[in-house]
């Protein structure tokens, strides 16, 4: 794209407007960070997004998959239809940062970068609105709710027609484990399937001084915390990838009362459905025998999460190539698989595409991890991600070999 008087880079992007859009994206991101909304409750977030898109002349649909927004812009030049996606929901975590844009909603914050994802996609949409005459093909912008909770918002977006007519789709995750300036993805499996489980143990409470008259649910639960760690270490092939983590343990009401119930919940991560089934089966065996040993009853619920994120090899190669051409600084590389999950996987089951990471962490590695009360991004990353969204979409839209 190039108009008279514009300065463009090697991939044809207006650098002056990119600088301006980066400033706007930072403002949008900070506003969203101050006013986060939980999954499928993103009413004000969606209204802000839709109002901006409509003000730029895009064709906008509201209420997609509940609180999602889909916008479309048809370029003046022939080309393919490319979809770009951002997730818009926050997490039930209290913001512990001492910054001017800290969350003003107690117990809710953008602790995974979705505010940045929304801001960078808005910036890309604004860019295309200003360059419609030079745009080849059609751009579809998906602002998706509910990525953080099962079953996720992607299924509803697809059911509501968000991918109708789309040839290829891309998504970016701002990623603080990677330093600013790093771009990374890989062909094939990239992110794991994030399953969840809940275990409820039911014993018989009693006096802390008379344990022989009770059936201690807490002790049975403590035994399970340790025993379940052997599932991956002793049952899964060491050459396969799997994680089993217990994140919650709730039991007891007083120091001198033996607990009559105990609840544990956690997550299982894997890439292969056979590994998932093996882990679930071994968990069932261990829970049954451990609870039998302690004479307590139990229920075990296993909830299958999103499929693994599997990038199309051709599109992953495109992203790495275009990133190397457009980035001009930092590192562009093929990364290892990541045990986090993402419902972007559902889009990739329907259309070819690629999900990739843009480094948003401090150079010294001191950034708080994702889903942490102190989480924040280096906002310079937004400039890289805006540029890459545009460059990758432009390249894909004019790829006649894939048409």
Tab-separated table of C-alpha atoms in Angstrom:
chain	number	residue	atom	x	y	z
A	1	UNK	CA	0.000	0.000	0.000
A	2	UNK	CA	1.367	3.395	-0.857
A	3	UNK	CA	-0.226	6.748	-1.497
A	4	UNK	CA	1.441	9.933	-2.700
A	5	UNK	CA	3.682	11.485	-0.070
A	6	UNK	CA	3.712	8.462	2.214
A	7	UNK	CA	6.885	6.801	3.477
A	8	UNK	CA	6.587	3.044	3.399
A	9	UNK	CA	8.835	0.207	4.505
A	10	UNK	CA	10.020	-2.884	2.651
A	11	UNK	CA	6.580	-4.517	2.829
A	12	UNK	CA	4.694	-1.399	1.773
A	13	UNK	CA	3.297	-0.191	5.118
A	14	UNK	CA	2.862	3.508	5.836
A	15	UNK	CA	5.364	4.028	8.667
A	16	UNK	CA	4.078	7.448	9.712
A	17	UNK	CA	0.553	6.180	10.193
A	18	UNK	CA	1.928	3.112	11.963
A	19	UNK	CA	3.545	5.388	14.528
A	20	UNK	CA	0.273	7.240	15.000
A	21	UNK	CA	-1.712	4.013	15.300
A	22	UNK	CA	0.708	2.712	17.892
A	23	UNK	CA	-0.065	5.736	20.059
A	24	UNK	CA	-3.800	5.213	19.624
A	25	UNK	CA	-3.456	1.501	20.374
A	26	UNK	CA	-1.683	2.277	23.636
A	27	UNK	CA	-4.569	4.566	24.615
A	28	UNK	CA	-7.185	1.940	23.715
A	29	UNK	CA	-5.253	-0.747	25.531
A	30	UNK	CA	-4.942	1.327	28.714
A	31	UNK	CA	-8.638	2.186	28.662
A	32	UNK	CA	-9.527	-1.483	28.363
A	33	UNK	CA	-7.041	-2.376	31.079
A	34	UNK	CA	-8.750	0.067	33.450
A	35	UNK	CA	-12.204	-1.287	32.580
A	36	UNK	CA	-11.902	-5.076	32.208
A	37	UNK	CA	-14.884	-7.385	31.776
A	38	UNK	CA	-15.098	-11.115	32.385
A	39	UNK	CA	-15.824	-13.754	29.756
A	40	UNK	CA	-19.184	-13.327	27.973
A	41	UNK	CA	-19.837	-10.163	30.001
A	42	UNK	CA	-17.781	-7.882	27.739
A	43	UNK	CA	-20.734	-5.562	27.048
A	44	UNK	CA	-18.947	-2.215	27.313
A	45	UNK	CA	-15.822	-3.562	25.631
A	46	UNK	CA	-17.875	-4.796	22.669
A	47	UNK	CA	-19.754	-1.499	22.426
A	48	UNK	CA	-16.507	0.458	22.325
A	49	UNK	CA	-15.122	-1.818	19.609
A	50	UNK	CA	-18.262	-1.718	17.458
A	51	UNK	CA	-18.685	2.048	17.800
A	52	UNK	CA	-15.118	2.676	16.635
A	53	UNK	CA	-15.399	0.276	13.713
A	54	UNK	CA	-18.680	1.807	12.568
A	55	UNK	CA	-17.230	5.308	12.818
A	56	UNK	CA	-14.519	4.216	10.344
A	57	UNK	CA	-17.115	2.948	7.861
A	58	UNK	CA	-16.703	-0.809	8.316
A	59	UNK	CA	-19.616	-3.235	8.031
A	60	UNK	CA	-20.210	-4.337	11.628
A	61	UNK	CA	-22.166	-7.143	13.297
A	62	UNK	CA	-22.747	-7.009	17.048
A	63	UNK	CA	-23.800	-9.745	19.450
A	64	UNK	CA	-21.867	-12.521	17.725
A	65	UNK	CA	-21.394	-15.487	20.079
A	66	UNK	CA	-23.017	-13.348	22.758
A	67	UNK	CA	-20.786	-10.306	23.082
A	68	UNK	CA	-18.544	-10.692	20.065
A	69	UNK	CA	-18.103	-8.272	17.180
A	70	UNK	CA	-17.365	-9.052	13.531
A	71	UNK	CA	-16.400	-6.328	11.069
A	72	UNK	CA	-15.715	-6.503	7.356
A	73	UNK	CA	-13.872	-4.238	4.939
A	74	UNK	CA	-13.805	-4.957	1.215
A	75	UNK	CA	-10.758	-3.557	-0.544
A	76	UNK	CA	-10.883	-1.918	-3.938
A	77	UNK	CA	-8.470	-4.443	-5.463
A	78	UNK	CA	-9.072	-8.155	-6.120
A	79	UNK	CA	-7.780	-10.658	-3.612
A	80	UNK	CA	-8.632	-13.284	-1.029
A	81	UNK	CA	-10.598	-12.849	2.206
A	82	UNK	CA	-8.353	-12.775	5.254
A	83	UNK	CA	-9.631	-12.919	8.838
A	84	UNK	CA	-7.765	-11.493	11.817
A	85	UNK	CA	-8.861	-12.363	15.354
A	86	UNK	CA	-8.506	-10.863	18.843
A	87	UNK	CA	-9.908	-12.109	22.155
A	88	UNK	CA	-11.508	-9.459	24.381
A	89	UNK	CA	-12.193	-10.981	27.834
A	90	UNK	CA	-10.416	-10.454	31.160
A	91	UNK	CA	-9.709	-12.759	34.114
A	92	UNK	CA	-11.022	-12.983	37.703
A	93	UNK	CA	-7.722	-11.755	39.176
A	94	UNK	CA	-7.129	-8.638	41.293
A	95	UNK	CA	-4.755	-6.176	39.626
A	96	UNK	CA	-1.764	-5.602	41.927
A	97	UNK	CA	0.149	-3.162	39.706
A	98	UNK	CA	0.866	0.399	40.795
A	99	UNK	CA	0.243	2.116	37.442
A	100	UNK	CA	-2.128	4.827	36.283
A	101	UNK	CA	-4.031	2.375	34.062
A	102	UNK	CA	-4.509	-0.347	36.711
A	103	UNK	CA	-7.889	-2.064	36.724
A	104	UNK	CA	-10.683	-0.111	38.383
A	105	UNK	CA	-12.783	-3.263	38.748
A	106	UNK	CA	-11.965	-5.134	41.971
A	107	UNK	CA	-11.037	-8.734	41.344
A	108	UNK	CA	-10.977	-8.416	37.541
A	109	UNK	CA	-8.016	-7.598	35.298
A	110	UNK	CA	-6.527	-8.152	31.883
A	111	UNK	CA	-3.851	-10.596	33.034
A	112	UNK	CA	-3.200	-12.256	29.674
A	113	UNK	CA	-2.848	-9.411	27.164
A	114	UNK	CA	-6.320	-9.515	25.626
A	115	UNK	CA	-6.573	-5.738	26.026
A	116	UNK	CA	-3.492	-5.474	23.832
A	117	UNK	CA	-4.894	-7.977	21.347
A	118	UNK	CA	-8.063	-5.901	21.029
A	119	UNK	CA	-6.134	-2.651	20.661
A	120	UNK	CA	-3.795	-3.986	17.984
A	121	UNK	CA	-6.678	-5.379	15.926
A	122	UNK	CA	-8.537	-2.079	16.189
A	123	UNK	CA	-5.387	-0.368	14.916
A	124	UNK	CA	-5.179	-2.755	11.964
A	125	UNK	CA	-8.841	-2.123	11.157
A	126	UNK	CA	-8.253	1.643	11.248
A	127	UNK	CA	-5.283	1.251	8.927
A	128	UNK	CA	-7.346	-0.629	6.371
A	129	UNK	CA	-10.193	1.857	6.675
A	130	UNK	CA	-7.718	4.584	5.716
A	131	UNK	CA	-6.223	2.514	2.884
A	132	UNK	CA	-9.270	0.833	1.400
A	133	UNK	CA	-8.414	1.931	-2.142
A	134	UNK	CA	-5.008	0.222	-1.920
A	135	UNK	CA	-6.292	-2.918	-0.178
A	136	UNK	CA	-6.440	-6.192	-2.077
A	137	UNK	CA	-9.199	-8.581	-1.102
A	138	UNK	CA	-11.398	-8.439	1.974
A	139	UNK	CA	-10.457	-8.176	5.648
A	140	UNK	CA	-12.627	-9.693	8.364
A	141	UNK	CA	-11.941	-8.605	11.942
A	142	UNK	CA	-13.070	-10.990	14.689
A	143	UNK	CA	-13.329	-9.634	18.235
A	144	UNK	CA	-14.104	-12.770	20.185
A	145	UNK	CA	-15.499	-13.092	23.726
A	146	UNK	CA	-14.866	-15.792	26.291
A	147	UNK	CA	-11.486	-17.245	25.363
A	148	UNK	CA	-10.595	-17.785	29.020
A	149	UNK	CA	-13.437	-20.156	29.954
A	150	UNK	CA	-14.655	-23.435	28.514
A	151	UNK	CA	-16.149	-24.004	26.029
A	152	UNK	CA	-14.784	-20.690	24.730
A	153	UNK	CA	-16.243	-18.127	22.374
A	154	UNK	CA	-14.723	-19.366	19.120
A	155	UNK	CA	-17.319	-22.124	18.670
A	156	UNK	CA	-20.129	-19.581	18.872
A	157	UNK	CA	-18.355	-17.182	16.515
A	158	UNK	CA	-18.050	-19.935	13.917
A	159	UNK	CA	-21.675	-21.020	14.426
A	160	UNK	CA	-22.750	-17.402	13.916
A	161	UNK	CA	-21.004	-17.253	10.543
A	162	UNK	CA	-17.806	-15.410	11.469
A	163	UNK	CA	-15.781	-17.515	9.022
A	164	UNK	CA	-18.259	-17.383	6.141
A	165	UNK	CA	-16.330	-16.606	2.962
A	166	UNK	CA	-12.981	-16.521	4.794
A	167	UNK	CA	-9.997	-18.108	3.028
A	168	UNK	CA	-7.365	-17.890	5.764
A	169	UNK	CA	-7.131	-16.689	9.380
A	170	UNK	CA	-4.406	-15.361	11.673
A	171	UNK	CA	-4.095	-14.459	15.326
A	172	UNK	CA	-1.372	-12.925	17.484
A	173	UNK	CA	-0.719	-13.496	21.182
A	174	UNK	CA	1.386	-10.912	22.997
A	175	UNK	CA	3.725	-13.111	25.018
A	176	UNK	CA	5.769	-11.889	27.982
A	177	UNK	CA	8.008	-15.001	28.229
A	178	UNK	CA	9.532	-13.691	24.989
A	179	UNK	CA	11.490	-10.420	25.086
A	180	UNK	CA	10.353	-7.415	23.124
A	181	UNK	CA	11.301	-7.756	19.463
A	182	UNK	CA	10.918	-11.535	19.228
A	183	UNK	CA	8.445	-13.147	16.800
A	184	UNK	CA	7.823	-16.874	17.096
A	185	UNK	CA	5.592	-19.652	15.799
A	186	UNK	CA	5.875	-23.142	14.361
A	187	UNK	CA	4.156	-25.363	11.800
A	188	UNK	CA	1.879	-28.068	13.148
A	189	UNK	CA	1.074	-28.378	16.875
A	190	UNK	CA	1.833	-25.152	18.751
A	191	UNK	CA	-0.371	-25.066	21.873
A	192	UNK	CA	-1.867	-27.873	23.953
A	193	UNK	CA	-5.436	-28.984	24.653
A	194	UNK	CA	-6.296	-27.506	28.098
A	195	UNK	CA	-8.514	-29.981	29.937
A	196	UNK	CA	-9.879	-29.393	33.442
A	197	UNK	CA	-10.915	-31.704	36.271
A	198	UNK	CA	-12.697	-31.607	39.607
A	199	UNK	CA	-12.516	-34.178	42.410
A	200	UNK	CA	-14.868	-34.117	45.397
A	201	UNK	CA	-14.094	-36.420	48.325
A	202	UNK	CA	-16.801	-37.167	50.890
A	203	UNK	CA	-15.779	-38.619	54.256
A	204	UNK	CA	-17.158	-38.293	57.753
A	205	UNK	CA	-16.212	-35.337	59.927
A	206	UNK	CA	-15.355	-35.550	63.571
A	207	UNK	CA	-13.368	-34.254	66.533
A	208	UNK	CA	-9.702	-33.559	65.880
A	209	UNK	CA	-8.847	-35.527	69.039
A	210	UNK	CA	-10.892	-38.578	67.994
A	211	UNK	CA	-9.715	-39.366	64.444
A	212	UNK	CA	-10.655	-43.039	64.729
A	213	UNK	CA	-14.317	-42.057	64.718
A	214	UNK	CA	-14.027	-40.100	61.461
A	215	UNK	CA	-13.087	-40.617	57.821
A	216	UNK	CA	-10.698	-37.827	57.036
A	217	UNK	CA	-11.397	-36.372	53.585
A	218	UNK	CA	-8.476	-33.965	53.901
A	219	UNK	CA	-5.923	-36.739	54.340
A	220	UNK	CA	-7.365	-38.576	51.338
A	221	UNK	CA	-7.085	-35.376	49.319
A	222	UNK	CA	-3.495	-34.793	50.416
A	223	UNK	CA	-2.667	-38.335	49.342
A	224	UNK	CA	-4.146	-37.608	45.904
A	225	UNK	CA	-2.125	-34.412	45.462
A	226	UNK	CA	1.041	-36.485	45.690
A	227	UNK	CA	-0.175	-39.659	43.977
A	228	UNK	CA	-1.540	-37.884	40.898
A	229	UNK	CA	1.919	-36.480	40.166
A	230	UNK	CA	2.987	-39.992	39.169
A	231	UNK	CA	0.556	-40.037	36.238
A	232	UNK	CA	2.844	-38.057	33.943
A	233	UNK	CA	6.150	-39.160	35.451
A	234	UNK	CA	5.369	-42.896	35.448
A	235	UNK	CA	2.571	-43.537	32.948
A	236	UNK	CA	3.168	-41.186	30.005
A	237	UNK	CA	5.873	-41.932	27.454
A	238	UNK	CA	8.771	-39.549	28.259
A	239	UNK	CA	8.914	-38.634	24.561
A	240	UNK	CA	5.330	-37.372	24.696
A	241	UNK	CA	4.249	-34.077	26.255
A	242	UNK	CA	1.792	-33.849	29.152
A	243	UNK	CA	1.175	-31.784	32.275
A	244	UNK	CA	-1.062	-32.443	35.289
A	245	UNK	CA	-1.370	-29.566	37.743
A	246	UNK	CA	-3.623	-29.249	40.781
A	247	UNK	CA	-4.496	-25.601	41.267
A	248	UNK	CA	-7.112	-25.710	44.036
A	249	UNK	CA	-7.416	-27.663	47.297
A	250	UNK	CA	-10.296	-26.789	49.603
A	251	UNK	CA	-10.995	-28.622	52.873
A	252	UNK	CA	-11.665	-28.067	56.553
A	253	UNK	CA	-13.505	-25.527	58.687
A	254	UNK	CA	-11.532	-25.338	61.950
A	255	UNK	CA	-8.245	-26.425	63.513
A	256	UNK	CA	-9.815	-29.080	65.735
A	257	UNK	CA	-12.360	-30.468	63.265
A	258	UNK	CA	-11.645	-33.356	60.905
A	259	UNK	CA	-12.830	-32.421	57.407
A	260	UNK	CA	-15.841	-34.281	56.075
A	261	UNK	CA	-15.213	-33.133	52.501
A	262	UNK	CA	-12.392	-32.057	50.256
A	263	UNK	CA	-12.396	-30.576	46.761
A	264	UNK	CA	-9.509	-30.552	44.326
A	265	UNK	CA	-9.420	-29.074	40.845
A	266	UNK	CA	-6.786	-28.623	38.235
A	267	UNK	CA	-5.748	-28.918	34.622
A	268	UNK	CA	-4.316	-31.502	32.243
A	269	UNK	CA	-2.385	-30.451	29.144
A	270	UNK	CA	-1.433	-32.622	26.180
A	271	UNK	CA	-1.224	-32.615	22.380
A	272	UNK	CA	-2.313	-36.154	21.533
A	273	UNK	CA	-5.847	-37.481	22.199
A	274	UNK	CA	-4.319	-40.831	23.114
A	275	UNK	CA	-2.202	-39.192	25.814
A	276	UNK	CA	-5.252	-37.328	27.088
A	277	UNK	CA	-7.189	-40.591	27.416
A	278	UNK	CA	-4.272	-42.329	29.118
A	279	UNK	CA	-3.986	-39.537	31.686
A	280	UNK	CA	-7.718	-39.548	32.354
A	281	UNK	CA	-7.753	-43.342	32.771
A	282	UNK	CA	-4.785	-43.362	35.148
A	283	UNK	CA	-6.307	-40.536	37.186
A	284	UNK	CA	-9.510	-42.535	37.543
A	285	UNK	CA	-7.555	-45.593	38.730
A	286	UNK	CA	-5.517	-43.656	41.278
A	287	UNK	CA	-8.492	-41.708	42.651
A	288	UNK	CA	-10.567	-44.869	43.021
A	289	UNK	CA	-7.849	-46.800	44.851
A	290	UNK	CA	-6.743	-43.877	47.046
A	291	UNK	CA	-10.278	-43.122	48.164
A	292	UNK	CA	-10.880	-46.819	48.781
A	293	UNK	CA	-7.758	-46.949	50.924
A	294	UNK	CA	-9.103	-44.159	53.119
A	295	UNK	CA	-12.704	-45.394	53.146
A	296	UNK	CA	-14.184	-42.272	51.564
A	297	UNK	CA	-16.529	-41.697	48.617
A	298	UNK	CA	-15.726	-39.457	45.665
A	299	UNK	CA	-16.826	-37.991	42.363
A	300	UNK	CA	-14.409	-37.295	39.520
A	301	UNK	CA	-15.312	-34.982	36.630
A	302	UNK	CA	-13.016	-34.517	33.631
A	303	UNK	CA	-13.846	-31.702	31.206
A	304	UNK	CA	-12.282	-31.801	27.756
A	305	UNK	CA	-11.004	-28.382	26.740
A	306	UNK	CA	-10.090	-26.838	23.416
A	307	UNK	CA	-8.334	-28.935	20.772
A	308	UNK	CA	-4.617	-28.253	20.373
A	309	UNK	CA	-3.647	-25.289	18.215
A	310	UNK	CA	-2.298	-26.788	14.992
A	311	UNK	CA	-0.881	-24.316	12.496
A	312	UNK	CA	-1.107	-24.915	8.763
A	313	UNK	CA	2.512	-25.517	7.623
A	314	UNK	CA	2.201	-23.223	4.599
A	315	UNK	CA	0.732	-20.396	6.680
A	316	UNK	CA	3.310	-20.799	9.467
A	317	UNK	CA	6.032	-20.541	6.831
A	318	UNK	CA	4.331	-17.395	5.487
A	319	UNK	CA	4.275	-15.779	8.922
A	320	UNK	CA	7.960	-16.525	9.557
A	321	UNK	CA	8.936	-15.245	6.108
A	322	UNK	CA	6.851	-12.064	6.236
A	323	UNK	CA	7.929	-11.380	9.816
A	324	UNK	CA	11.571	-11.577	8.775
A	325	UNK	CA	10.884	-9.135	5.939
A	326	UNK	CA	8.735	-6.720	7.938
A	327	UNK	CA	10.291	-6.845	11.362
A	328	UNK	CA	13.750	-5.543	10.574
A	329	UNK	CA	14.892	-5.930	14.189
A	330	UNK	CA	14.869	-8.521	16.914
A	331	UNK	CA	14.566	-12.251	16.370
A	332	UNK	CA	12.167	-14.225	14.177
A	333	UNK	CA	12.278	-17.925	14.970
A	334	UNK	CA	10.480	-21.231	15.065
A	335	UNK	CA	9.532	-21.932	18.670
A	336	UNK	CA	8.958	-25.024	20.777
A	337	UNK	CA	5.462	-26.240	21.603
A	338	UNK	CA	3.729	-24.476	24.496
A	339	UNK	CA	1.530	-26.183	27.102
A	340	UNK	CA	-0.896	-23.255	27.338
A	341	UNK	CA	-4.195	-23.632	25.451
A	342	UNK	CA	-6.172	-21.397	23.086
A	343	UNK	CA	-9.567	-21.719	21.437
A	344	UNK	CA	-8.088	-20.243	18.260
A	345	UNK	CA	-7.698	-23.963	17.573
A	346	UNK	CA	-11.346	-24.134	16.480
A	347	UNK	CA	-10.762	-21.620	13.687
A	348	UNK	CA	-7.771	-23.637	12.479
A	349	UNK	CA	-9.930	-26.747	12.268
A	350	UNK	CA	-12.179	-24.859	9.827
A	351	UNK	CA	-9.701	-22.790	7.802
A	352	UNK	CA	-5.947	-22.765	7.115
A	353	UNK	CA	-4.119	-20.228	9.204
A	354	UNK	CA	-1.495	-19.520	11.807
A	355	UNK	CA	-1.331	-18.396	15.425
A	356	UNK	CA	1.903	-16.695	16.441
A	357	UNK	CA	3.586	-14.912	19.320
A	358	UNK	CA	4.969	-11.396	19.577
A	359	UNK	CA	7.382	-10.846	22.449
A	360	UNK	CA	6.047	-8.386	25.028
A	361	UNK	CA	8.338	-9.076	27.976
A	362	UNK	CA	11.095	-7.024	29.555
A	363	UNK	CA	14.573	-7.531	28.152
A	364	UNK	CA	15.881	-8.683	31.546
A	365	UNK	CA	13.243	-11.429	31.844
A	366	UNK	CA	11.626	-9.890	34.932
A	367	UNK	CA	8.081	-9.612	33.524
A	368	UNK	CA	5.316	-11.180	35.593
A	369	UNK	CA	3.905	-14.332	33.992
A	370	UNK	CA	0.540	-14.495	32.297
A	371	UNK	CA	-2.433	-14.875	34.696
A	372	UNK	CA	-0.442	-13.156	37.477
A	373	UNK	CA	-1.706	-10.129	39.516
A	374	UNK	CA	1.324	-8.145	38.403
A	375	UNK	CA	1.023	-8.983	34.701
A	376	UNK	CA	1.755	-6.222	32.218
A	377	UNK	CA	3.087	-5.949	28.676
A	378	UNK	CA	5.808	-3.825	27.145
A	379	UNK	CA	3.594	-1.608	24.997
A	380	UNK	CA	6.282	-1.280	22.329
A	381	UNK	CA	5.142	-4.763	21.306
A	382	UNK	CA	1.921	-3.280	19.931
A	383	UNK	CA	3.802	-1.576	17.149
A	384	UNK	CA	5.340	-4.878	16.084
A	385	UNK	CA	2.024	-6.733	16.240
A	386	UNK	CA	0.052	-4.097	14.306
A	387	UNK	CA	2.651	-4.119	11.561
A	388	UNK	CA	2.705	-7.906	11.377
A	389	UNK	CA	-1.079	-8.244	11.227
A	390	UNK	CA	-1.143	-5.923	8.229
A	391	UNK	CA	1.901	-7.391	6.495
A	392	UNK	CA	0.792	-11.023	6.871
A	393	UNK	CA	-2.783	-10.240	5.788
A	394	UNK	CA	-1.588	-8.330	2.723
A	395	UNK	CA	0.718	-11.155	1.701
A	396	UNK	CA	-2.005	-13.783	2.096
A	397	UNK	CA	-4.630	-11.723	0.269
A	398	UNK	CA	-2.487	-11.527	-2.869
A	399	UNK	CA	-1.270	-15.149	-2.825
A	400	UNK	CA	-2.716	-16.336	-6.123
A	401	UNK	CA	-1.231	-19.809	-5.690
A	402	UNK	CA	-3.495	-20.386	-2.693
A	403	UNK	CA	-6.587	-18.833	-4.274
